[in-house]
CSV table of C-alpha atoms in Angstrom, one decimal:
chain,number,residue,atom,x,y,z
A,1342,MET,CA,-29.9,-3.6,5.7
A,1343,LYS,CA,-26.9,-5.5,7.2
A,1344,ASP,CA,-25.4,-6.8,3.9
A,1345,PHE,CA,-23.8,-5.3,0.9
A,1346,ILE,CA,-24.8,-7.6,-2.0
A,1347,ASP,CA,-25.9,-5.3,-4.8
A,1348,ILE,CA,-25.8,-1.6,-5.5
A,1349,SER,CA,-29.6,-1.7,-6.3
A,1350,ASP,CA,-30.4,-3.0,-2.8
A,1351,PHE,CA,-29.6,0.5,-1.4
A,1352,ASN,CA,-31.3,3.8,-1.9
A,1353,ASN,CA,-29.5,6.4,-4.0
A,1354,ASN,CA,-28.6,8.6,-1.0
A,1355,ILE,CA,-26.8,5.8,0.8
A,1356,ILE,CA,-24.7,5.0,-2.4
A,1357,ALA,CA,-23.8,8.7,-2.8
A,1358,ASP,CA,-22.9,9.0,0.8
A,1359,LEU,CA,-20.6,5.9,0.6
A,1360,VAL,CA,-18.8,7.4,-2.4
A,1361,MET,CA,-18.4,10.8,-0.8
A,1362,SER,CA,-17.2,9.2,2.4
A,1363,ALA,CA,-14.6,7.3,0.5
A,1364,HIS,CA,-13.5,10.6,-1.2
A,1365,SER,CA,-13.2,12.3,2.2
A,1366,MET,CA,-11.2,9.4,3.6
A,1367,LYS,CA,-8.8,9.4,0.7
A,1368,GLN,CA,-8.3,13.2,0.9
A,1369,THR,CA,-7.5,13.0,4.6
A,1370,ALA,CA,-5.6,9.7,4.6
A,1371,TYR,CA,-8.1,8.6,7.2
A,1372,ARG,CA,-7.3,6.1,9.9
A,1373,GLY,CA,-10.1,5.1,12.3
A,1374,THR,CA,-11.2,2.8,15.0
A,1375,GLU,CA,-14.6,1.7,13.6
A,1376,LEU,CA,-13.3,-1.9,13.5
A,1377,ALA,CA,-11.3,-1.8,16.8
A,1378,GLY,CA,-11.6,-5.2,18.5
A,1379,LYS,CA,-13.4,-6.7,15.5
A,1380,THR,CA,-12.5,-9.4,13.0
A,1381,VAL,CA,-13.5,-9.6,9.3
A,1382,GLY,CA,-13.3,-12.9,7.5
A,1383,LEU,CA,-12.3,-12.8,3.8
A,1384,ILE,CA,-13.4,-15.9,1.8
A,1385,PHE,CA,-11.8,-16.4,-1.6
A,1386,GLU,CA,-13.1,-19.0,-4.1
A,1387,LYS,CA,-11.3,-17.1,-6.9
A,1388,PRO,CA,-7.7,-15.7,-7.0
A,1389,SER,CA,-7.4,-12.1,-6.0
A,1390,LEU,CA,-4.9,-9.2,-5.9
A,1391,ARG,CA,-6.9,-6.0,-5.6
A,1392,THR,CA,-9.8,-7.4,-3.6
A,1393,ARG,CA,-7.6,-9.1,-1.0
A,1394,VAL,CA,-5.0,-6.4,-0.5
A,1395,SER,CA,-7.4,-3.5,-0.5
A,1396,PHE,CA,-9.7,-5.2,2.0
A,1397,GLU,CA,-6.9,-6.3,4.3
A,1398,MET,CA,-5.4,-2.8,4.3
A,1399,ALA,CA,-8.8,-1.1,4.8
A,1400,ILE,CA,-9.6,-3.4,7.8
A,1401,HIS,CA,-6.1,-2.7,9.3
A,1402,HIS,CA,-6.5,1.0,8.9
A,1403,LEU,CA,-9.9,0.9,10.7
A,1404,GLY,CA,-8.3,-0.9,13.6
A,1405,GLY,CA,-9.7,-4.4,12.8
A,1406,HIS,CA,-8.2,-7.8,12.1
A,1407,ALA,CA,-8.6,-9.8,8.9
A,1408,ILE,CA,-8.7,-13.6,8.6
A,1409,THR,CA,-8.2,-14.8,5.0
A,1410,LEU,CA,-9.8,-18.2,4.1
A,1411,ARG,CA,-9.3,-19.9,0.7
A,1412,GLN,CA,-11.7,-22.2,-1.0
A,1413,ASP,CA,-9.4,-25.3,-0.5
A,1414,GLU,CA,-9.6,-24.6,3.3
A,1415,ILE,CA,-13.4,-24.1,3.5
A,1416,GLN,CA,-14.8,-25.8,0.4
A,1417,LEU,CA,-18.0,-23.8,0.7
A,1418,GLY,CA,-21.0,-26.0,0.0
A,1419,GLN,CA,-18.9,-29.1,-0.4
A,1420,ARG,CA,-17.0,-30.0,2.8
A,1421,GLU,CA,-19.8,-28.3,4.8
A,1422,SER,CA,-23.1,-26.8,3.8
A,1423,ILE,CA,-23.3,-23.1,3.2
A,1424,GLU,CA,-25.8,-22.8,6.1
A,1425,ASP,CA,-23.4,-24.5,8.5
A,1426,VAL,CA,-20.4,-22.3,7.5
A,1427,ALA,CA,-22.5,-19.1,7.8
A,1428,ASN,CA,-23.8,-20.1,11.3
A,1429,VAL,CA,-20.3,-21.1,12.5
A,1430,LEU,CA,-18.6,-17.9,11.3
A,1431,SER,CA,-21.4,-15.8,12.7
A,1432,GLY,CA,-20.4,-17.0,16.1
A,1433,TYR,CA,-16.7,-16.3,15.6
A,1434,ILE,CA,-16.3,-13.0,13.7
A,1435,ASP,CA,-18.0,-9.7,13.0
A,1436,MET,CA,-18.2,-9.5,9.2
A,1437,VAL,CA,-17.5,-11.6,6.1
A,1438,MET,CA,-16.5,-10.6,2.6
A,1439,ILE,CA,-16.9,-13.4,0.0
A,1440,ARG,CA,-15.4,-13.5,-3.5
A,1441,THR,CA,-17.1,-16.4,-5.2
A,1442,PHE,CA,-18.6,-17.7,-8.4
A,1443,SER,CA,-22.2,-18.2,-7.5
A,1444,HIS,CA,-24.4,-15.2,-6.6
A,1445,ASP,CA,-27.1,-17.5,-5.4
A,1446,GLN,CA,-24.7,-19.1,-2.9
A,1447,LEU,CA,-23.6,-15.7,-1.7
A,1448,LYS,CA,-27.3,-14.7,-1.1
A,1449,GLN,CA,-27.9,-18.1,0.7
A,1450,PHE,CA,-24.9,-17.4,2.9
A,1451,ALA,CA,-26.1,-13.9,3.8
A,1452,GLN,CA,-29.6,-15.1,4.6
A,1453,ARG,CA,-28.3,-17.6,7.2
A,1454,ALA,CA,-25.6,-15.4,8.6
A,1455,SER,CA,-26.4,-13.0,11.5
A,1456,ILE,CA,-23.4,-10.7,10.7
A,1457,PRO,CA,-22.9,-8.4,7.7
A,1458,ILE,CA,-21.9,-10.1,4.4
A,1459,ILE,CA,-20.1,-8.2,1.6
A,1460,ASN,CA,-20.1,-9.2,-2.0
A,1461,GLY,CA,-16.5,-9.2,-3.1
A,1462,LEU,CA,-17.5,-10.4,-6.6
A,1463,THR,CA,-19.9,-13.0,-8.0
A,1464,ASP,CA,-20.9,-14.2,-11.5
A,1465,PHE,CA,-23.8,-11.7,-11.3
A,1466,SER,CA,-22.3,-8.5,-9.9
A,1467,HIS,CA,-19.3,-6.6,-8.5
A,1468,PRO,CA,-20.6,-3.8,-6.3
A,1469,CYS,CA,-17.3,-3.0,-4.5
A,1470,GLN,CA,-15.7,-2.3,-7.9
A,1471,ALA,CA,-18.6,0.0,-8.8
A,1472,LEU,CA,-18.0,2.1,-5.6
A,1473,ALA,CA,-14.4,2.5,-6.6
A,1474,ASP,CA,-15.4,3.4,-10.2
A,1475,ALA,CA,-17.8,6.1,-9.0
A,1476,LEU,CA,-15.1,7.5,-6.7
A,1477,THR,CA,-12.7,7.6,-9.7
A,1478,LEU,CA,-15.2,9.5,-11.8
A,1479,TYR,CA,-16.0,12.0,-9.0
A,1480,GLU,CA,-12.4,12.8,-8.3
A,1481,HIS,CA,-11.7,13.4,-12.0
A,1482,PHE,CA,-14.9,15.3,-13.0
A,1483,GLY,CA,-16.0,16.7,-9.6
A,1484,ARG,CA,-19.6,15.6,-10.2
A,1485,PHE,CA,-21.8,12.8,-11.1
A,1486,GLU,CA,-24.9,14.3,-12.6
A,1487,GLY,CA,-25.0,14.3,-16.4
A,1488,LEU,CA,-21.7,12.3,-16.9
A,1489,LYS,CA,-21.8,10.0,-19.9
A,1490,ILE,CA,-20.2,6.6,-19.3
A,1491,THR,CA,-19.8,4.0,-22.1
A,1492,TYR,CA,-19.0,0.4,-21.4
A,1493,LEU,CA,-17.5,-1.7,-24.3
A,1494,GLY,CA,-17.3,-5.4,-24.7
A,1495,ASP,CA,-18.8,-8.3,-22.8
A,1496,ASP,CA,-21.9,-7.3,-20.8
A,1497,ASN,CA,-21.1,-9.0,-17.5
A,1498,ASN,CA,-21.1,-8.7,-13.7
A,1499,VAL,CA,-18.9,-5.6,-13.8
A,1500,SER,CA,-21.1,-3.8,-16.3
A,1501,ARG,CA,-24.2,-4.7,-14.3
A,1502,SER,CA,-23.0,-3.1,-11.1
A,1503,LEU,CA,-21.5,-0.1,-13.0
A,1504,ALA,CA,-24.9,0.4,-14.7
A,1505,GLU,CA,-26.7,0.3,-11.3
A,1506,ILE,CA,-24.4,2.9,-9.7
A,1507,CYS,CA,-24.6,5.2,-12.8
A,1508,VAL,CA,-28.4,5.1,-12.5
A,1509,ALA,CA,-28.3,5.7,-8.8
A,1510,LEU,CA,-26.0,8.7,-9.2
A,1511,SER,CA,-27.7,10.3,-12.2
A,1512,MET,CA,-25.1,9.4,-14.8
A,1513,GLN,CA,-26.0,8.3,-18.3
A,1514,PHE,CA,-24.8,4.7,-18.9
A,1515,THR,CA,-24.4,3.1,-22.3
A,1516,ILE,CA,-23.5,-0.5,-22.9
A,1517,SER,CA,-22.0,-1.3,-26.3
A,1518,SER,CA,-21.8,-5.1,-26.8
A,1519,PRO,CA,-22.6,-7.7,-29.4
A,1520,GLN,CA,-25.1,-9.2,-27.1
A,1521,GLN,CA,-27.1,-8.1,-24.0
A,1522,SER,CA,-26.7,-10.2,-20.8
A,1523,GLY,CA,-29.9,-10.8,-18.9
A,1524,SER,CA,-32.8,-8.4,-18.6
A,1525,PRO,CA,-32.3,-4.7,-19.6
A,1526,ILE,CA,-31.7,-2.3,-16.7
A,1527,GLU,CA,-34.1,0.7,-16.6
A,1528,GLY,CA,-32.3,3.9,-17.6
A,1529,VAL,CA,-29.5,2.2,-19.4
A,1530,ILE,CA,-28.8,2.7,-23.2
A,1531,TYR,CA,-27.9,-0.3,-25.3
A,1532,GLU,CA,-25.9,0.7,-28.5
A,1533,PRO,CA,-24.3,-2.1,-30.4
A,1534,ASN,CA,-22.2,0.2,-32.6
A,1535,PRO,CA,-19.1,1.0,-30.5
A,1536,LYS,CA,-18.2,4.2,-32.5
A,1537,LYS,CA,-21.6,5.6,-32.0
A,1538,ALA,CA,-21.5,4.7,-28.3
A,1539,LEU,CA,-18.3,6.7,-27.8
A,1540,ILE,CA,-19.2,10.0,-29.6
A,1541,HIS,CA,-20.2,11.9,-26.4
A,1542,ALA,CA,-18.6,9.7,-23.7
A,1543,ASP,CA,-16.9,11.3,-20.7
A,1544,ALA,CA,-15.5,7.9,-19.6
A,1545,ILE,CA,-14.9,4.7,-21.6
A,1546,TYR,CA,-14.8,1.5,-19.6
A,1547,THR,CA,-13.9,-2.1,-20.7
A,1548,ASP,CA,-13.2,-5.4,-19.0
A,1549,THR,CA,-11.7,-8.7,-19.8
A,1550,TRP,CA,-13.7,-10.7,-22.4
A,1551,VAL,CA,-13.3,-13.9,-20.6
A,1552,SER,CA,-14.1,-13.8,-16.9
A,1553,MET,CA,-12.0,-15.7,-14.4
A,1554,GLY,CA,-12.9,-19.4,-14.5
A,1555,ALA,CA,-15.3,-19.0,-17.5
A,1556,THR,CA,-15.2,-20.6,-20.9
A,1557,VAL,CA,-16.1,-18.6,-24.0
A,1558,ASP,CA,-16.4,-20.0,-27.5
A,1559,SER,CA,-14.2,-18.5,-30.3
A,1560,ALA,CA,-17.2,-17.3,-32.2
A,1561,PHE,CA,-18.2,-15.0,-29.4
A,1562,LEU,CA,-14.6,-13.7,-29.1
A,1563,ASP,CA,-14.7,-12.9,-32.8
A,1564,GLN,CA,-17.8,-10.9,-32.2
A,1565,LEU,CA,-16.0,-8.9,-29.5
A,1566,LYS,CA,-13.1,-7.8,-31.7
A,1567,PRO,CA,-14.7,-4.6,-33.0
A,1568,TYR,CA,-15.1,-3.6,-29.3
A,1569,GLN,CA,-11.4,-3.6,-28.5
A,1570,LEU,CA,-10.5,-0.3,-26.9
A,1571,ASN,CA,-7.6,0.7,-29.2
A,1572,GLU,CA,-6.3,4.1,-30.4
A,1573,ALA,CA,-8.5,4.1,-33.5
A,1574,LEU,CA,-11.7,3.5,-31.6
A,1575,LEU,CA,-10.7,5.9,-28.8
A,1576,SER,CA,-10.4,8.6,-31.5
A,1577,SER,CA,-14.2,8.4,-31.9
A,1578,ALA,CA,-14.6,9.8,-28.3
A,1579,PRO,CA,-13.9,13.3,-27.1
A,1580,SER,CA,-10.2,14.0,-26.3
A,1581,THR,CA,-11.2,14.7,-22.7
A,1582,ALA,CA,-12.7,11.3,-22.2
A,1583,ILE,CA,-11.0,9.0,-19.6
A,1584,VAL,CA,-10.3,5.3,-19.9
A,1585,MET,CA,-11.3,2.8,-17.2
A,1586,HIS,CA,-10.7,-0.9,-16.7
A,1587,CYS,CA,-11.3,-2.9,-13.5
A,1588,LEU,CA,-8.2,-5.2,-14.0
A,1589,PRO,CA,-6.7,-7.7,-14.5
A,1590,ALA,CA,-6.3,-6.6,-18.2
A,1591,HIS,CA,-5.5,-8.8,-21.1
A,1592,ARG,CA,-3.3,-6.3,-23.0
A,1593,GLY,CA,-3.8,-6.7,-26.7
A,1594,GLU,CA,-7.2,-8.3,-26.3
A,1595,GLU,CA,-10.0,-6.1,-24.9
A,1596,ILE,CA,-7.6,-3.1,-24.6
A,1597,THR,CA,-4.3,-2.2,-26.2
A,1598,ASP,CA,-1.1,-1.3,-24.3
A,1599,ALA,CA,-1.1,2.2,-25.8
A,1600,VAL,CA,-4.5,3.0,-24.4
A,1601,LEU,CA,-4.1,1.3,-21.0
A,1602,SER,CA,-0.9,3.1,-20.4
A,1603,GLY,CA,-1.9,6.3,-22.2
A,1604,SER,CA,-2.5,9.8,-20.9
A,1605,GLN,CA,-6.3,9.3,-20.8
A,1606,SER,CA,-6.1,6.2,-18.6
A,1607,LYS,CA,-7.3,6.3,-15.0
A,1608,VAL,CA,-7.0,2.5,-14.6
A,1609,PHE,CA,-4.5,2.6,-11.7
A,1610,ASP,CA,-6.5,5.3,-9.9
A,1611,GLN,CA,-9.4,2.9,-10.0
A,1612,ALA,CA,-7.2,0.1,-8.5
A,1613,GLU,CA,-6.1,2.4,-5.7
A,1614,ASN,CA,-9.7,3.5,-5.1
A,1615,ARG,CA,-10.8,0.0,-4.3
A,1616,TYR,CA,-9.0,0.5,-0.9
A,1617,HIS,CA,-10.7,3.8,-0.2
A,1618,ALA,CA,-14.1,2.7,-1.2
A,1619,GLN,CA,-13.9,-0.5,0.9
A,1620,LYS,CA,-12.7,1.5,3.9
A,1621,ALA,CA,-15.8,3.6,3.6
A,1622,LEU,CA,-18.1,0.6,3.2
A,1623,LEU,CA,-16.6,-1.3,6.2
A,1624,ALA,CA,-17.0,1.8,8.4
A,1625,TYR,CA,-20.6,2.1,7.3
A,1626,LEU,CA,-21.5,-1.5,7.9
A,1627,SER,CA,-19.8,-1.4,11.3
A,1628,GLN,CA,-22.3,1.3,12.4
A,1629,ILE,CA,-25.4,-0.6,11.3
A,1630,GLN,CA,-24.3,-4.0,12.6
């Protein structure tokens, strides 16, 4: 498979190998030549900090060159059709990462392109973040099997990819949310009571309640308030549990300052691990191109 669109597209062994490769690269401060003489296009329909910088640095440290393209420059599907852009870029560059709103448009782009396409984030999933999350869990616990991960708040694109990677790596995944988004994922536990969901958690994960560019009514935000990751709720979990957040965080909304900056937080390890996970992914895709 030439593209990296969703975690569930790959068999469990490949996902595990990607995470372990990222771990090895981080341990050795790896610099390689897998992308020597190659160019990777980075398309952004949404603003970005971690995705842009981590991809650009990963490409640079594998010997490649990055070209960053914004939505106002390409106007994907507006100024030109998705098919035409995919065909044109396939003739110029070696790989494309797209951070966009529509998952369907990303898949349409990948179907027409002859080069590898990476999902940098869509409204449906965020697989690159999930790779970094798995790396963070492994380097803290030294294993995957049997770990209990609880996700609090809005069941969204981040929770979907996290659920998929937990299932792939034999971790137990629980979503605690006032409402379930989409079809249930096999092997995932849905527990609406946040305190019950945290009782045996090894890691507690939350994300912003309002995704970038989305609109949410105030009634739904009120439903989410009991899921705020604060000190009182954190006390329901084992003292050894770690706290995770994919960032950007809305401090005082889905998570408090005290928890985000507390001793149990691994949030900034996650942010750094985006770079290592994407370096491993780029090296892998360069070999199967």
